[in-house]
Amino acid sequence: MKKISKAIIPVAGLGTRMLPATKNLPKELLPIFDRPMIEYALKEASEAGIEDIIFITGKNKEMLQYYLGKNYQARHTFTEDNRSIKPERPTKSELNPNNIVFIEQKEPLGLGHAVLCAKNIIGNESFCLILPDMLAKGKPGCLSQMLQAYNINKGNIIGLEKIPIEDTYKYGIVKISDKKNNVCKIDGMIEKPRPEKAPSNLMIMGRYILQPEIFDTLEHQNPGHNNEIQLTDALITLIETQKFTGVVFDGKTYDCGDKLGYLMANLQYALDSEANNSDIRKTLVKLIQTLES
Ligand code: G1P
Protein backbone atom coordinates (compact mmCIF):
# COMPACT_ATOMS: atom_id res chain seq x y z
CA MET A 1 0.00 0.00 0.00
CA LYS A 2 1.41 3.41 -1.01
CA LYS A 3 2.22 5.71 1.90
CA ILE A 4 -0.02 8.79 2.15
CA SER A 5 2.24 11.78 1.59
CA LYS A 6 -0.08 14.64 0.59
CA ALA A 7 -2.44 16.80 2.61
CA ILE A 8 -4.86 19.49 1.51
CA ILE A 9 -5.31 22.40 3.93
CA PRO A 10 -8.13 24.75 2.93
CA VAL A 11 -7.47 28.31 4.15
CA ALA A 12 -9.79 30.30 1.88
CA GLY A 13 -12.45 30.97 4.55
CA LEU A 14 -13.11 34.60 5.40
CA GLY A 15 -13.14 34.12 9.17
CA THR A 16 -16.41 36.05 9.54
CA ARG A 17 -17.10 34.64 13.01
CA MET A 18 -13.82 36.16 14.21
CA LEU A 19 -14.33 39.70 12.87
CA PRO A 20 -12.93 42.31 13.38
CA ALA A 21 -9.73 40.36 14.23
CA THR A 22 -9.82 38.78 10.76
CA LYS A 23 -10.54 41.98 8.83
CA ASN A 24 -6.97 42.09 7.53
CA LEU A 25 -5.28 39.17 9.26
CA PRO A 26 -5.99 35.65 7.96
CA LYS A 27 -7.54 33.67 10.82
CA GLU A 28 -4.87 30.98 10.35
CA LEU A 29 -2.28 33.50 11.58
CA LEU A 30 -4.17 34.38 14.76
CA PRO A 31 -2.04 33.19 17.66
CA ILE A 32 -3.00 30.24 19.83
CA PHE A 33 -0.99 30.99 22.95
CA ASP A 34 2.47 31.60 21.46
CA ARG A 35 2.26 30.63 17.79
CA PRO A 36 -0.01 31.08 14.78
CA MET A 37 -2.90 28.63 14.48
CA ILE A 38 -1.54 27.19 11.21
CA GLU A 39 1.58 25.91 13.00
CA TYR A 40 -0.43 23.30 14.87
CA ALA A 41 -1.87 21.84 11.65
CA LEU A 42 1.58 21.75 10.05
CA LYS A 43 3.07 20.03 13.08
CA GLU A 44 0.28 17.44 13.13
CA ALA A 45 0.82 16.78 9.39
CA SER A 46 4.56 16.56 9.67
CA GLU A 47 4.36 14.16 12.65
CA ALA A 48 2.05 11.94 10.58
CA GLY A 49 4.69 11.74 7.83
CA ILE A 50 3.00 14.10 5.36
CA GLU A 51 5.52 15.51 2.89
CA ASP A 52 3.49 17.70 0.55
CA ILE A 53 0.98 20.34 1.59
CA ILE A 54 -1.50 21.89 -0.81
CA PHE A 55 -2.99 25.10 0.60
CA ILE A 56 -6.24 26.22 -0.99
CA THR A 57 -6.16 29.97 -0.49
CA GLY A 58 -8.63 32.76 -1.13
CA LYS A 59 -8.73 36.54 -1.19
CA ASN A 60 -6.75 38.52 1.43
CA LYS A 61 -4.48 35.57 2.26
CA GLU A 62 -1.22 37.12 1.00
CA MET A 63 0.09 37.42 4.57
CA LEU A 64 -0.41 33.71 5.15
CA GLN A 65 1.37 32.92 1.90
CA TYR A 66 4.21 35.22 2.91
CA TYR A 67 4.45 33.60 6.34
CA LEU A 68 4.49 30.08 4.92
CA GLY A 69 6.60 30.92 1.90
CA LYS A 70 9.50 33.29 2.31
CA ASN A 71 9.63 32.94 6.07
CA TYR A 72 9.42 29.20 6.03
CA GLN A 73 13.10 28.52 6.65
CA ALA A 74 13.07 30.92 9.57
CA ARG A 75 10.19 29.04 11.14
CA HIS A 76 12.32 25.95 11.36
CA THR A 77 14.82 27.69 13.57
CA PHE A 78 12.52 28.10 16.55
CA THR A 79 13.01 25.67 19.36
CA GLU A 80 9.97 24.00 20.87
CA ASP A 81 9.73 26.47 23.75
CA ASN A 82 10.42 29.44 21.45
CA ARG A 83 12.93 30.85 23.94
CA SER A 84 15.99 30.65 21.74
CA ILE A 85 16.64 30.45 18.07
CA LYS A 86 18.63 27.47 16.95
CA PRO A 87 20.36 27.73 13.59
CA GLU A 88 19.77 24.12 12.66
CA ARG A 89 18.78 22.47 9.42
CA PRO A 90 15.30 21.03 9.18
CA THR A 91 15.23 17.32 9.87
CA LYS A 92 14.04 14.96 7.14
CA SER A 93 10.65 14.54 8.71
CA GLU A 94 9.97 18.28 8.62
CA LEU A 95 8.26 19.83 5.65
CA ASN A 96 10.39 21.25 2.90
CA PRO A 97 9.43 24.72 1.61
CA ASN A 98 9.47 23.30 -1.93
CA ASN A 99 6.72 20.92 -0.95
CA ILE A 100 4.21 23.63 -0.14
CA VAL A 101 1.89 24.58 -2.96
CA PHE A 102 -0.75 27.33 -3.00
CA ILE A 103 -3.84 27.14 -5.16
CA GLU A 104 -6.27 30.04 -5.23
CA GLN A 105 -9.94 29.20 -4.95
CA LYS A 106 -11.30 32.00 -7.11
CA GLU A 107 -14.79 32.03 -5.57
CA PRO A 108 -15.98 30.93 -2.10
CA LEU A 109 -18.05 28.00 -3.36
CA GLY A 110 -17.68 25.76 -0.31
CA LEU A 111 -15.40 23.13 1.23
CA GLY A 112 -16.17 20.55 -1.47
CA HIS A 113 -15.17 23.01 -4.17
CA ALA A 114 -11.97 23.88 -2.25
CA VAL A 115 -10.99 20.20 -2.16
CA LEU A 116 -11.75 19.85 -5.87
CA CYS A 117 -9.24 22.64 -6.61
CA ALA A 118 -6.44 20.18 -5.65
CA LYS A 119 -7.58 17.44 -8.05
CA ASN A 120 -4.74 17.80 -10.57
CA ILE A 121 -2.03 17.95 -7.93
CA ILE A 122 -3.26 14.96 -5.94
CA GLY A 123 -3.96 12.80 -9.00
CA ASN A 124 -4.85 9.22 -8.25
CA GLU A 125 -3.55 9.01 -4.66
CA SER A 126 -5.20 8.76 -1.26
CA PHE A 127 -4.71 12.00 0.67
CA CYS A 128 -5.37 13.75 3.98
CA LEU A 129 -7.57 16.79 4.48
CA ILE A 130 -6.98 19.06 7.46
CA LEU A 131 -9.29 21.91 8.47
CA PRO A 132 -6.81 24.04 10.43
CA ASP A 133 -9.31 26.07 12.47
CA MET A 134 -10.41 22.81 14.09
CA LEU A 135 -7.40 22.54 16.38
CA ALA A 136 -6.98 18.90 17.38
CA LYS A 137 -4.95 18.58 20.57
CA GLY A 138 -3.79 15.04 21.29
CA LYS A 139 -0.82 12.73 21.57
CA PRO A 140 -0.20 11.16 19.12
CA GLY A 141 -1.77 13.75 16.83
CA CYS A 142 -5.19 13.13 15.29
CA LEU A 143 -3.87 12.36 11.79
CA SER A 144 -1.37 9.85 13.21
CA GLN A 145 -4.22 8.13 15.08
CA MET A 146 -6.27 8.03 11.88
CA LEU A 147 -3.38 6.69 9.78
CA GLN A 148 -3.07 3.76 12.19
CA ALA A 149 -6.71 2.89 11.47
CA TYR A 150 -6.15 3.48 7.73
CA ASN A 151 -3.29 0.97 7.63
CA ILE A 152 -5.70 -1.69 8.91
CA ASN A 153 -9.03 -0.67 7.33
CA LYS A 154 -7.98 1.13 4.09
CA GLY A 155 -10.76 3.11 2.34
CA ASN A 156 -11.86 6.47 3.74
CA ILE A 157 -11.26 7.48 7.35
CA ILE A 158 -13.06 10.30 9.14
CA GLY A 159 -12.04 11.83 12.47
CA LEU A 160 -14.93 11.98 14.95
CA GLU A 161 -15.55 13.50 18.36
CA LYS A 162 -18.45 13.47 20.81
CA ILE A 163 -20.21 16.82 21.23
CA PRO A 164 -23.19 18.00 23.27
CA ILE A 165 -26.32 17.06 21.30
CA GLU A 166 -27.45 20.72 21.20
CA ASP A 167 -24.40 21.57 19.05
CA THR A 168 -25.12 19.17 16.17
CA TYR A 169 -26.43 22.01 13.97
CA LYS A 170 -22.86 23.36 13.72
CA TYR A 171 -21.13 20.27 12.23
CA GLY A 172 -21.37 17.19 10.03
CA ILE A 173 -22.79 14.31 12.10
CA VAL A 174 -22.37 10.58 11.42
CA LYS A 175 -24.43 7.43 11.82
CA ILE A 176 -22.23 4.57 13.00
CA SER A 177 -22.19 0.84 13.79
CA ASP A 178 -19.68 -1.87 14.87
CA LYS A 179 -17.79 0.35 17.31
CA LYS A 180 -14.71 -1.36 18.75
CA ASN A 181 -12.59 0.81 21.03
CA ASN A 182 -12.33 4.08 19.11
CA VAL A 183 -12.89 2.66 15.60
CA CYS A 184 -16.31 2.24 13.97
CA LYS A 185 -18.05 1.76 10.65
CA ILE A 186 -19.71 4.87 9.23
CA ASP A 187 -23.12 4.09 7.73
CA GLY A 188 -24.31 7.61 6.97
CA MET A 189 -23.68 11.32 7.42
CA ILE A 190 -25.73 14.47 7.55
CA GLU A 191 -24.51 18.06 7.41
CA LYS A 192 -25.48 20.32 10.34
CA PRO A 193 -28.69 18.59 11.48
CA ARG A 194 -30.93 19.96 14.21
CA PRO A 195 -30.49 17.85 17.39
CA GLU A 196 -33.77 15.99 16.84
CA LYS A 197 -32.63 14.96 13.34
CA ALA A 198 -29.06 14.00 14.38
CA PRO A 199 -28.26 10.26 14.06
CA SER A 200 -25.66 10.51 16.88
CA ASN A 201 -23.67 13.08 18.84
CA LEU A 202 -20.46 12.33 16.90
CA MET A 203 -19.24 15.27 14.86
CA ILE A 204 -16.92 15.24 11.85
CA MET A 205 -14.09 17.12 13.54
CA GLY A 206 -12.10 18.34 10.55
CA ARG A 207 -9.69 15.50 9.71
CA TYR A 208 -10.20 13.16 6.77
CA ILE A 209 -8.26 10.51 4.85
CA LEU A 210 -9.91 10.26 1.45
CA GLN A 211 -9.69 8.18 -1.69
CA PRO A 212 -9.17 10.02 -5.02
CA GLU A 213 -12.62 8.98 -6.32
CA ILE A 214 -13.98 11.87 -4.25
CA PHE A 215 -12.84 14.27 -7.01
CA ASP A 216 -15.14 12.76 -9.66
CA THR A 217 -17.99 12.78 -7.17
CA LEU A 218 -17.33 16.44 -6.32
CA GLU A 219 -17.25 17.37 -9.98
CA HIS A 220 -20.82 16.18 -10.35
CA GLN A 221 -22.02 17.45 -6.98
CA ASN A 222 -24.90 19.94 -6.98
CA PRO A 223 -24.72 22.87 -4.55
CA GLY A 224 -26.24 22.06 -1.16
CA HIS A 225 -26.43 23.92 2.19
CA ASN A 226 -25.76 27.67 1.69
CA ASN A 227 -25.73 27.07 -2.07
CA GLU A 228 -22.17 25.75 -1.70
CA ILE A 229 -20.57 22.51 -2.97
CA GLN A 230 -20.57 20.58 0.31
CA LEU A 231 -17.91 17.95 0.96
CA THR A 232 -20.32 16.01 3.18
CA ASP A 233 -22.83 15.69 0.29
CA ALA A 234 -20.12 14.14 -1.91
CA LEU A 235 -19.08 11.79 0.92
CA ILE A 236 -22.72 10.70 1.26
CA THR A 237 -22.70 9.77 -2.45
CA LEU A 238 -19.37 7.95 -2.15
CA ILE A 239 -20.46 5.94 0.89
CA GLU A 240 -22.72 3.91 -1.44
CA THR A 241 -19.67 2.42 -3.17
CA GLN A 242 -16.74 2.87 -0.75
CA LYS A 243 -15.81 1.90 2.77
CA PHE A 244 -15.89 4.63 5.45
CA THR A 245 -14.35 4.11 8.88
CA GLY A 246 -14.67 6.51 11.80
CA VAL A 247 -11.93 7.13 14.35
CA VAL A 248 -13.10 8.74 17.57
CA PHE A 249 -10.20 11.09 18.29
CA ASP A 250 -8.40 10.40 21.56
CA GLY A 251 -7.89 14.10 22.38
CA LYS A 252 -9.83 17.32 22.24
CA THR A 253 -10.76 19.52 19.28
CA TYR A 254 -11.13 23.29 19.65
CA ASP A 255 -13.26 25.08 17.06
CA CYS A 256 -11.04 28.13 16.65
CA GLY A 257 -13.31 29.70 14.07
CA ASP A 258 -15.53 30.49 17.04
CA LYS A 259 -14.66 32.99 19.78
CA LEU A 260 -15.29 30.64 22.71
CA GLY A 261 -13.41 27.73 21.08
CA TYR A 262 -10.55 30.07 20.26
CA LEU A 263 -10.35 31.31 23.85
CA MET A 264 -10.47 27.76 25.25
CA ALA A 265 -7.65 26.64 22.93
CA ASN A 266 -5.51 29.57 24.08
CA LEU A 267 -6.12 28.78 27.73
CA GLN A 268 -5.45 25.07 27.30
CA TYR A 269 -2.20 25.54 25.36
CA ALA A 270 -1.11 28.19 27.85
CA LEU A 271 -1.79 25.87 30.79
CA ASP A 272 0.13 23.08 29.07
CA SER A 273 3.19 25.18 28.25
CA GLU A 274 5.97 24.12 30.55
CA ALA A 275 7.77 27.46 30.60
CA ASN A 276 4.88 29.60 31.90
CA ASN A 277 2.65 26.98 33.38
CA SER A 278 2.64 27.85 37.08
CA ASP A 279 2.33 31.64 36.62
CA ILE A 280 -0.56 31.21 34.21
CA ARG A 281 -2.30 28.72 36.47
CA LYS A 282 -1.96 31.03 39.52
CA THR A 283 -3.26 34.01 37.53
CA LEU A 284 -6.26 32.06 36.25
CA VAL A 285 -7.12 30.76 39.71
CA LYS A 286 -7.00 34.35 41.04
CA LEU A 287 -9.21 35.53 38.21
CA ILE A 288 -11.80 32.84 38.91
CA GLN A 289 -11.74 33.70 42.63
CA THR A 290 -12.38 37.35 41.73
CA LEU A 291 -15.27 36.36 39.47
CA GLU A 292 -16.79 34.18 42.17
CA SER A 293 -16.43 36.68 45.00
C1 G1P B 1 -17.13 21.57 7.57
C2 G1P B 1 -17.79 20.23 7.27
C3 G1P B 1 -18.47 19.68 8.51
C4 G1P B 1 -17.47 19.55 9.64
C5 G1P B 1 -16.81 20.92 9.89
C6 G1P B 1 -15.73 20.85 10.92
O1 G1P B 1 -18.13 22.52 7.85
O2 G1P B 1 -18.70 20.41 6.21
O3 G1P B 1 -19.02 18.41 8.23
O4 G1P B 1 -18.08 19.10 10.82
O5 G1P B 1 -16.24 21.43 8.67
O6 G1P B 1 -15.22 22.12 11.11
P1 G1P B 1 -17.81 24.10 7.78
O7 G1P B 1 -17.01 24.42 9.00
O8 G1P B 1 -17.02 24.32 6.51
O9 G1P B 1 -19.14 24.76 7.76
Tab-separated table of C-alpha atoms in Angstrom, residues 15-281:
chain	number	residue	atom	x	y	z
A	15	GLY	CA	-13.144	34.118	9.167
A	16	THR	CA	-16.405	36.049	9.538
A	17	ARG	CA	-17.104	34.641	13.010
A	18	MET	CA	-13.824	36.165	14.210
A	19	LEU	CA	-14.327	39.701	12.875
A	20	PRO	CA	-12.925	42.313	13.381
A	21	ALA	CA	-9.727	40.357	14.231
A	22	THR	CA	-9.817	38.779	10.760
A	23	LYS	CA	-10.543	41.981	8.830
A	24	ASN	CA	-6.968	42.089	7.528
A	25	LEU	CA	-5.279	39.169	9.264
A	26	PRO	CA	-5.991	35.645	7.958
A	27	LYS	CA	-7.541	33.670	10.824
A	28	GLU	CA	-4.872	30.983	10.351
A	29	LEU	CA	-2.283	33.496	11.578
A	30	LEU	CA	-4.169	34.380	14.758
A	31	PRO	CA	-2.042	33.190	17.662
A	32	ILE	CA	-2.999	30.241	19.831
A	33	PHE	CA	-0.993	30.989	22.949
A	34	ASP	CA	2.468	31.604	21.458
A	35	ARG	CA	2.257	30.631	17.788
A	36	PRO	CA	-0.011	31.081	14.777
A	37	MET	CA	-2.896	28.630	14.479
A	38	ILE	CA	-1.544	27.187	11.214
A	39	GLU	CA	1.580	25.908	12.998
A	40	TYR	CA	-0.429	23.298	14.872
A	41	ALA	CA	-1.873	21.842	11.653
A	42	LEU	CA	1.582	21.745	10.052
A	43	LYS	CA	3.074	20.025	13.079
A	44	GLU	CA	0.275	17.444	13.129
A	45	ALA	CA	0.817	16.784	9.393
A	46	SER	CA	4.565	16.561	9.671
A	47	GLU	CA	4.360	14.158	12.646
A	48	ALA	CA	2.052	11.945	10.582
A	49	GLY	CA	4.688	11.736	7.827
A	50	ILE	CA	2.997	14.102	5.365
A	51	GLU	CA	5.524	15.514	2.893
A	52	ASP	CA	3.488	17.704	0.550
A	53	ILE	CA	0.978	20.344	1.588
A	54	ILE	CA	-1.502	21.892	-0.808
A	55	PHE	CA	-2.989	25.095	0.596
A	56	ILE	CA	-6.240	26.223	-0.986
A	57	THR	CA	-6.164	29.972	-0.485
A	58	GLY	CA	-8.628	32.759	-1.128
A	59	LYS	CA	-8.732	36.540	-1.192
A	60	ASN	CA	-6.754	38.522	1.431
A	61	LYS	CA	-4.479	35.573	2.260
A	62	GLU	CA	-1.216	37.119	1.003
A	63	MET	CA	0.088	37.424	4.566
A	64	LEU	CA	-0.407	33.709	5.149
A	65	GLN	CA	1.366	32.919	1.895
A	66	TYR	CA	4.213	35.215	2.905
A	67	TYR	CA	4.453	33.598	6.335
A	68	LEU	CA	4.490	30.080	4.921
A	69	GLY	CA	6.605	30.917	1.902
A	70	LYS	CA	9.501	33.285	2.311
A	71	ASN	CA	9.627	32.943	6.066
A	72	TYR	CA	9.415	29.203	6.033
A	73	GLN	CA	13.104	28.524	6.646
A	74	ALA	CA	13.067	30.920	9.571
A	75	ARG	CA	10.190	29.037	11.143
A	76	HIS	CA	12.318	25.953	11.361
A	77	THR	CA	14.824	27.694	13.565
A	78	PHE	CA	12.516	28.102	16.546
A	79	THR	CA	13.006	25.672	19.364
A	80	GLU	CA	9.969	23.996	20.866
A	81	ASP	CA	9.733	26.468	23.749
A	82	ASN	CA	10.423	29.444	21.450
A	83	ARG	CA	12.928	30.847	23.939
A	84	SER	CA	15.991	30.645	21.742
A	85	ILE	CA	16.637	30.454	18.065
A	86	LYS	CA	18.630	27.468	16.950
A	87	PRO	CA	20.356	27.726	13.595
A	88	GLU	CA	19.766	24.121	12.663
A	89	ARG	CA	18.775	22.466	9.415
A	90	PRO	CA	15.301	21.032	9.179
A	91	THR	CA	15.231	17.323	9.866
A	92	LYS	CA	14.039	14.962	7.145
A	93	SER	CA	10.649	14.542	8.709
A	94	GLU	CA	9.971	18.276	8.624
A	95	LEU	CA	8.263	19.832	5.649
A	96	ASN	CA	10.389	21.252	2.898
A	97	PRO	CA	9.427	24.720	1.613
A	98	ASN	CA	9.473	23.304	-1.930
A	99	ASN	CA	6.723	20.917	-0.955
A	100	ILE	CA	4.207	23.626	-0.136
A	101	VAL	CA	1.886	24.584	-2.957
A	102	PHE	CA	-0.746	27.329	-3.004
A	103	ILE	CA	-3.845	27.139	-5.161
A	104	GLU	CA	-6.269	30.040	-5.234
A	105	GLN	CA	-9.935	29.196	-4.945
A	106	LYS	CA	-11.302	31.997	-7.106
A	107	GLU	CA	-14.788	32.031	-5.569
A	108	PRO	CA	-15.978	30.928	-2.099
A	109	LEU	CA	-18.053	27.996	-3.360
A	110	GLY	CA	-17.677	25.759	-0.310
A	111	LEU	CA	-15.402	23.129	1.229
A	112	GLY	CA	-16.172	20.546	-1.471
A	113	HIS	CA	-15.171	23.006	-4.168
A	114	ALA	CA	-11.974	23.882	-2.251
A	115	VAL	CA	-10.986	20.197	-2.160
A	116	LEU	CA	-11.751	19.853	-5.874
A	117	CYS	CA	-9.237	22.645	-6.610
A	118	ALA	CA	-6.438	20.184	-5.645
A	119	LYS	CA	-7.577	17.438	-8.049
A	120	ASN	CA	-4.745	17.795	-10.572
A	121	ILE	CA	-2.026	17.947	-7.928
A	122	ILE	CA	-3.263	14.965	-5.936
A	123	GLY	CA	-3.965	12.802	-9.004
A	124	ASN	CA	-4.847	9.219	-8.253
A	125	GLU	CA	-3.546	9.015	-4.663
A	126	SER	CA	-5.197	8.763	-1.264
A	127	PHE	CA	-4.709	11.997	0.670
A	128	CYS	CA	-5.373	13.753	3.982
A	129	LEU	CA	-7.566	16.786	4.484
A	130	ILE	CA	-6.977	19.055	7.462
A	131	LEU	CA	-9.287	21.913	8.469
A	132	PRO	CA	-6.811	24.039	10.434
A	133	ASP	CA	-9.313	26.069	12.467
A	134	MET	CA	-10.413	22.805	14.091
A	135	LEU	CA	-7.401	22.542	16.385
A	136	ALA	CA	-6.981	18.900	17.380
A	137	LYS	CA	-4.950	18.584	20.571
A	138	GLY	CA	-3.795	15.044	21.285
A	139	LYS	CA	-0.816	12.734	21.565
A	140	PRO	CA	-0.198	11.160	19.118
A	141	GLY	CA	-1.774	13.746	16.830
A	142	CYS	CA	-5.186	13.130	15.293
A	143	LEU	CA	-3.866	12.356	11.795
A	144	SER	CA	-1.373	9.850	13.207
A	145	GLN	CA	-4.220	8.131	15.083
A	146	MET	CA	-6.270	8.034	11.876
A	147	LEU	CA	-3.383	6.694	9.785
A	148	GLN	CA	-3.067	3.764	12.190
A	149	ALA	CA	-6.709	2.892	11.468
A	150	TYR	CA	-6.151	3.482	7.734
A	151	ASN	CA	-3.295	0.970	7.626
A	152	ILE	CA	-5.704	-1.688	8.911
A	153	ASN	CA	-9.030	-0.668	7.327
A	154	LYS	CA	-7.983	1.128	4.091
A	155	GLY	CA	-10.757	3.109	2.344
A	156	ASN	CA	-11.855	6.472	3.736
A	157	ILE	CA	-11.259	7.485	7.352
A	158	ILE	CA	-13.056	10.304	9.142
A	159	GLY	CA	-12.036	11.833	12.468
A	160	LEU	CA	-14.932	11.979	14.950
A	161	GLU	CA	-15.554	13.502	18.361
A	162	LYS	CA	-18.447	13.469	20.815
A	163	ILE	CA	-20.208	16.820	21.226
A	164	PRO	CA	-23.187	17.998	23.272
A	165	ILE	CA	-26.316	17.061	21.297
A	166	GLU	CA	-27.454	20.716	21.196
A	167	ASP	CA	-24.397	21.573	19.048
A	168	THR	CA	-25.121	19.167	16.171
A	169	TYR	CA	-26.428	22.010	13.966
A	170	LYS	CA	-22.857	23.355	13.716
A	171	TYR	CA	-21.127	20.272	12.234
A	172	GLY	CA	-21.370	17.194	10.026
A	173	ILE	CA	-22.790	14.313	12.096
A	174	VAL	CA	-22.369	10.577	11.419
A	175	LYS	CA	-24.430	7.425	11.818
A	176	ILE	CA	-22.233	4.574	12.999
A	177	SER	CA	-22.193	0.839	13.794
A	178	ASP	CA	-19.682	-1.872	14.873
A	179	LYS	CA	-17.789	0.351	17.313
A	180	LYS	CA	-14.708	-1.362	18.746
A	181	ASN	CA	-12.594	0.811	21.034
A	182	ASN	CA	-12.327	4.081	19.108
A	183	VAL	CA	-12.891	2.661	15.602
A	184	CYS	CA	-16.307	2.237	13.965
A	185	LYS	CA	-18.047	1.761	10.653
A	186	ILE	CA	-19.712	4.874	9.227
A	187	ASP	CA	-23.121	4.090	7.725
A	188	GLY	CA	-24.306	7.605	6.969
A	189	MET	CA	-23.682	11.323	7.420
A	190	ILE	CA	-25.728	14.473	7.546
A	191	GLU	CA	-24.513	18.059	7.412
A	192	LYS	CA	-25.477	20.316	10.341
A	193	PRO	CA	-28.689	18.592	11.476
A	194	ARG	CA	-30.930	19.960	14.211
A	195	PRO	CA	-30.490	17.847	17.390
A	196	GLU	CA	-33.775	15.994	16.839
A	197	LYS	CA	-32.630	14.960	13.337
A	198	ALA	CA	-29.060	13.996	14.377
A	199	PRO	CA	-28.256	10.257	14.057
A	200	SER	CA	-25.658	10.506	16.885
A	201	ASN	CA	-23.669	13.075	18.840
A	202	LEU	CA	-20.460	12.325	16.898
A	203	MET	CA	-19.236	15.267	14.858
A	204	ILE	CA	-16.925	15.244	11.850
A	205	MET	CA	-14.091	17.120	13.542
A	206	GLY	CA	-12.104	18.335	10.546
A	207	ARG	CA	-9.689	15.497	9.707
A	208	TYR	CA	-10.201	13.157	6.766
A	209	ILE	CA	-8.259	10.511	4.851
A	210	LEU	CA	-9.913	10.257	1.452
A	211	GLN	CA	-9.693	8.184	-1.691
A	212	PRO	CA	-9.174	10.015	-5.017
A	213	GLU	CA	-12.622	8.982	-6.323
A	214	ILE	CA	-13.979	11.875	-4.246
A	215	PHE	CA	-12.840	14.266	-7.007
A	216	ASP	CA	-15.137	12.757	-9.658
A	217	THR	CA	-17.991	12.783	-7.169
A	218	LEU	CA	-17.328	16.438	-6.316
A	219	GLU	CA	-17.246	17.372	-9.984
A	220	HIS	CA	-20.825	16.176	-10.348
A	221	GLN	CA	-22.021	17.452	-6.978
A	222	ASN	CA	-24.899	19.943	-6.980
A	223	PRO	CA	-24.721	22.871	-4.546
A	224	GLY	CA	-26.244	22.060	-1.156
A	225	HIS	CA	-26.430	23.916	2.194
A	226	ASN	CA	-25.755	27.666	1.685
A	227	ASN	CA	-25.725	27.074	-2.074
A	228	GLU	CA	-22.166	25.747	-1.704
A	229	ILE	CA	-20.566	22.510	-2.965
A	230	GLN	CA	-20.571	20.580	0.313
A	231	LEU	CA	-17.910	17.950	0.956
A	232	THR	CA	-20.322	16.010	3.179
A	233	ASP	CA	-22.832	15.686	0.295
A	234	ALA	CA	-20.117	14.143	-1.907
A	235	LEU	CA	-19.083	11.792	0.919
A	236	ILE	CA	-22.720	10.698	1.260
A	237	THR	CA	-22.700	9.773	-2.455
A	238	LEU	CA	-19.371	7.948	-2.154
A	239	ILE	CA	-20.461	5.941	0.888
A	240	GLU	CA	-22.721	3.907	-1.439
A	241	THR	CA	-19.668	2.417	-3.171
A	242	GLN	CA	-16.743	2.872	-0.748
A	243	LYS	CA	-15.814	1.898	2.769
A	244	PHE	CA	-15.894	4.627	5.455
A	245	THR	CA	-14.346	4.112	8.881
A	246	GLY	CA	-14.671	6.506	11.800
A	247	VAL	CA	-11.925	7.130	14.348
A	248	VAL	CA	-13.096	8.744	17.571
A	249	PHE	CA	-10.202	11.091	18.287
A	250	ASP	CA	-8.397	10.404	21.556
A	251	GLY	CA	-7.886	14.095	22.375
A	252	LYS	CA	-9.834	17.324	22.237
A	253	THR	CA	-10.760	19.518	19.278
A	254	TYR	CA	-11.134	23.290	19.654
A	255	ASP	CA	-13.261	25.077	17.065
A	256	CYS	CA	-11.041	28.131	16.649
A	257	GLY	CA	-13.315	29.702	14.068
A	258	ASP	CA	-15.531	30.493	17.040
A	259	LYS	CA	-14.661	32.994	19.783
A	260	LEU	CA	-15.290	30.635	22.708
A	261	GLY	CA	-13.415	27.726	21.084
A	262	TYR	CA	-10.552	30.073	20.260
A	263	LEU	CA	-10.347	31.313	23.850
A	264	MET	CA	-10.471	27.759	25.250
A	265	ALA	CA	-7.649	26.644	22.929
A	266	ASN	CA	-5.510	29.571	24.078
A	267	LEU	CA	-6.119	28.783	27.727
A	268	GLN	CA	-5.454	25.069	27.299
A	269	TYR	CA	-2.202	25.537	25.360
A	270	ALA	CA	-1.108	28.186	27.849
A	271	LEU	CA	-1.791	25.872	30.788
A	272	ASP	CA	0.126	23.081	29.068
A	273	SER	CA	3.191	25.183	28.254
A	274	GLU	CA	5.969	24.122	30.551
A	275	ALA	CA	7.770	27.458	30.604
A	276	ASN	CA	4.883	29.603	31.901
A	277	ASN	CA	2.655	26.979	33.383
A	278	SER	CA	2.641	27.847	37.077
A	279	ASP	CA	2.327	31.638	36.624
A	280	ILE	CA	-0.558	31.211	34.213
A	281	ARG	CA	-2.300	28.724	36.474
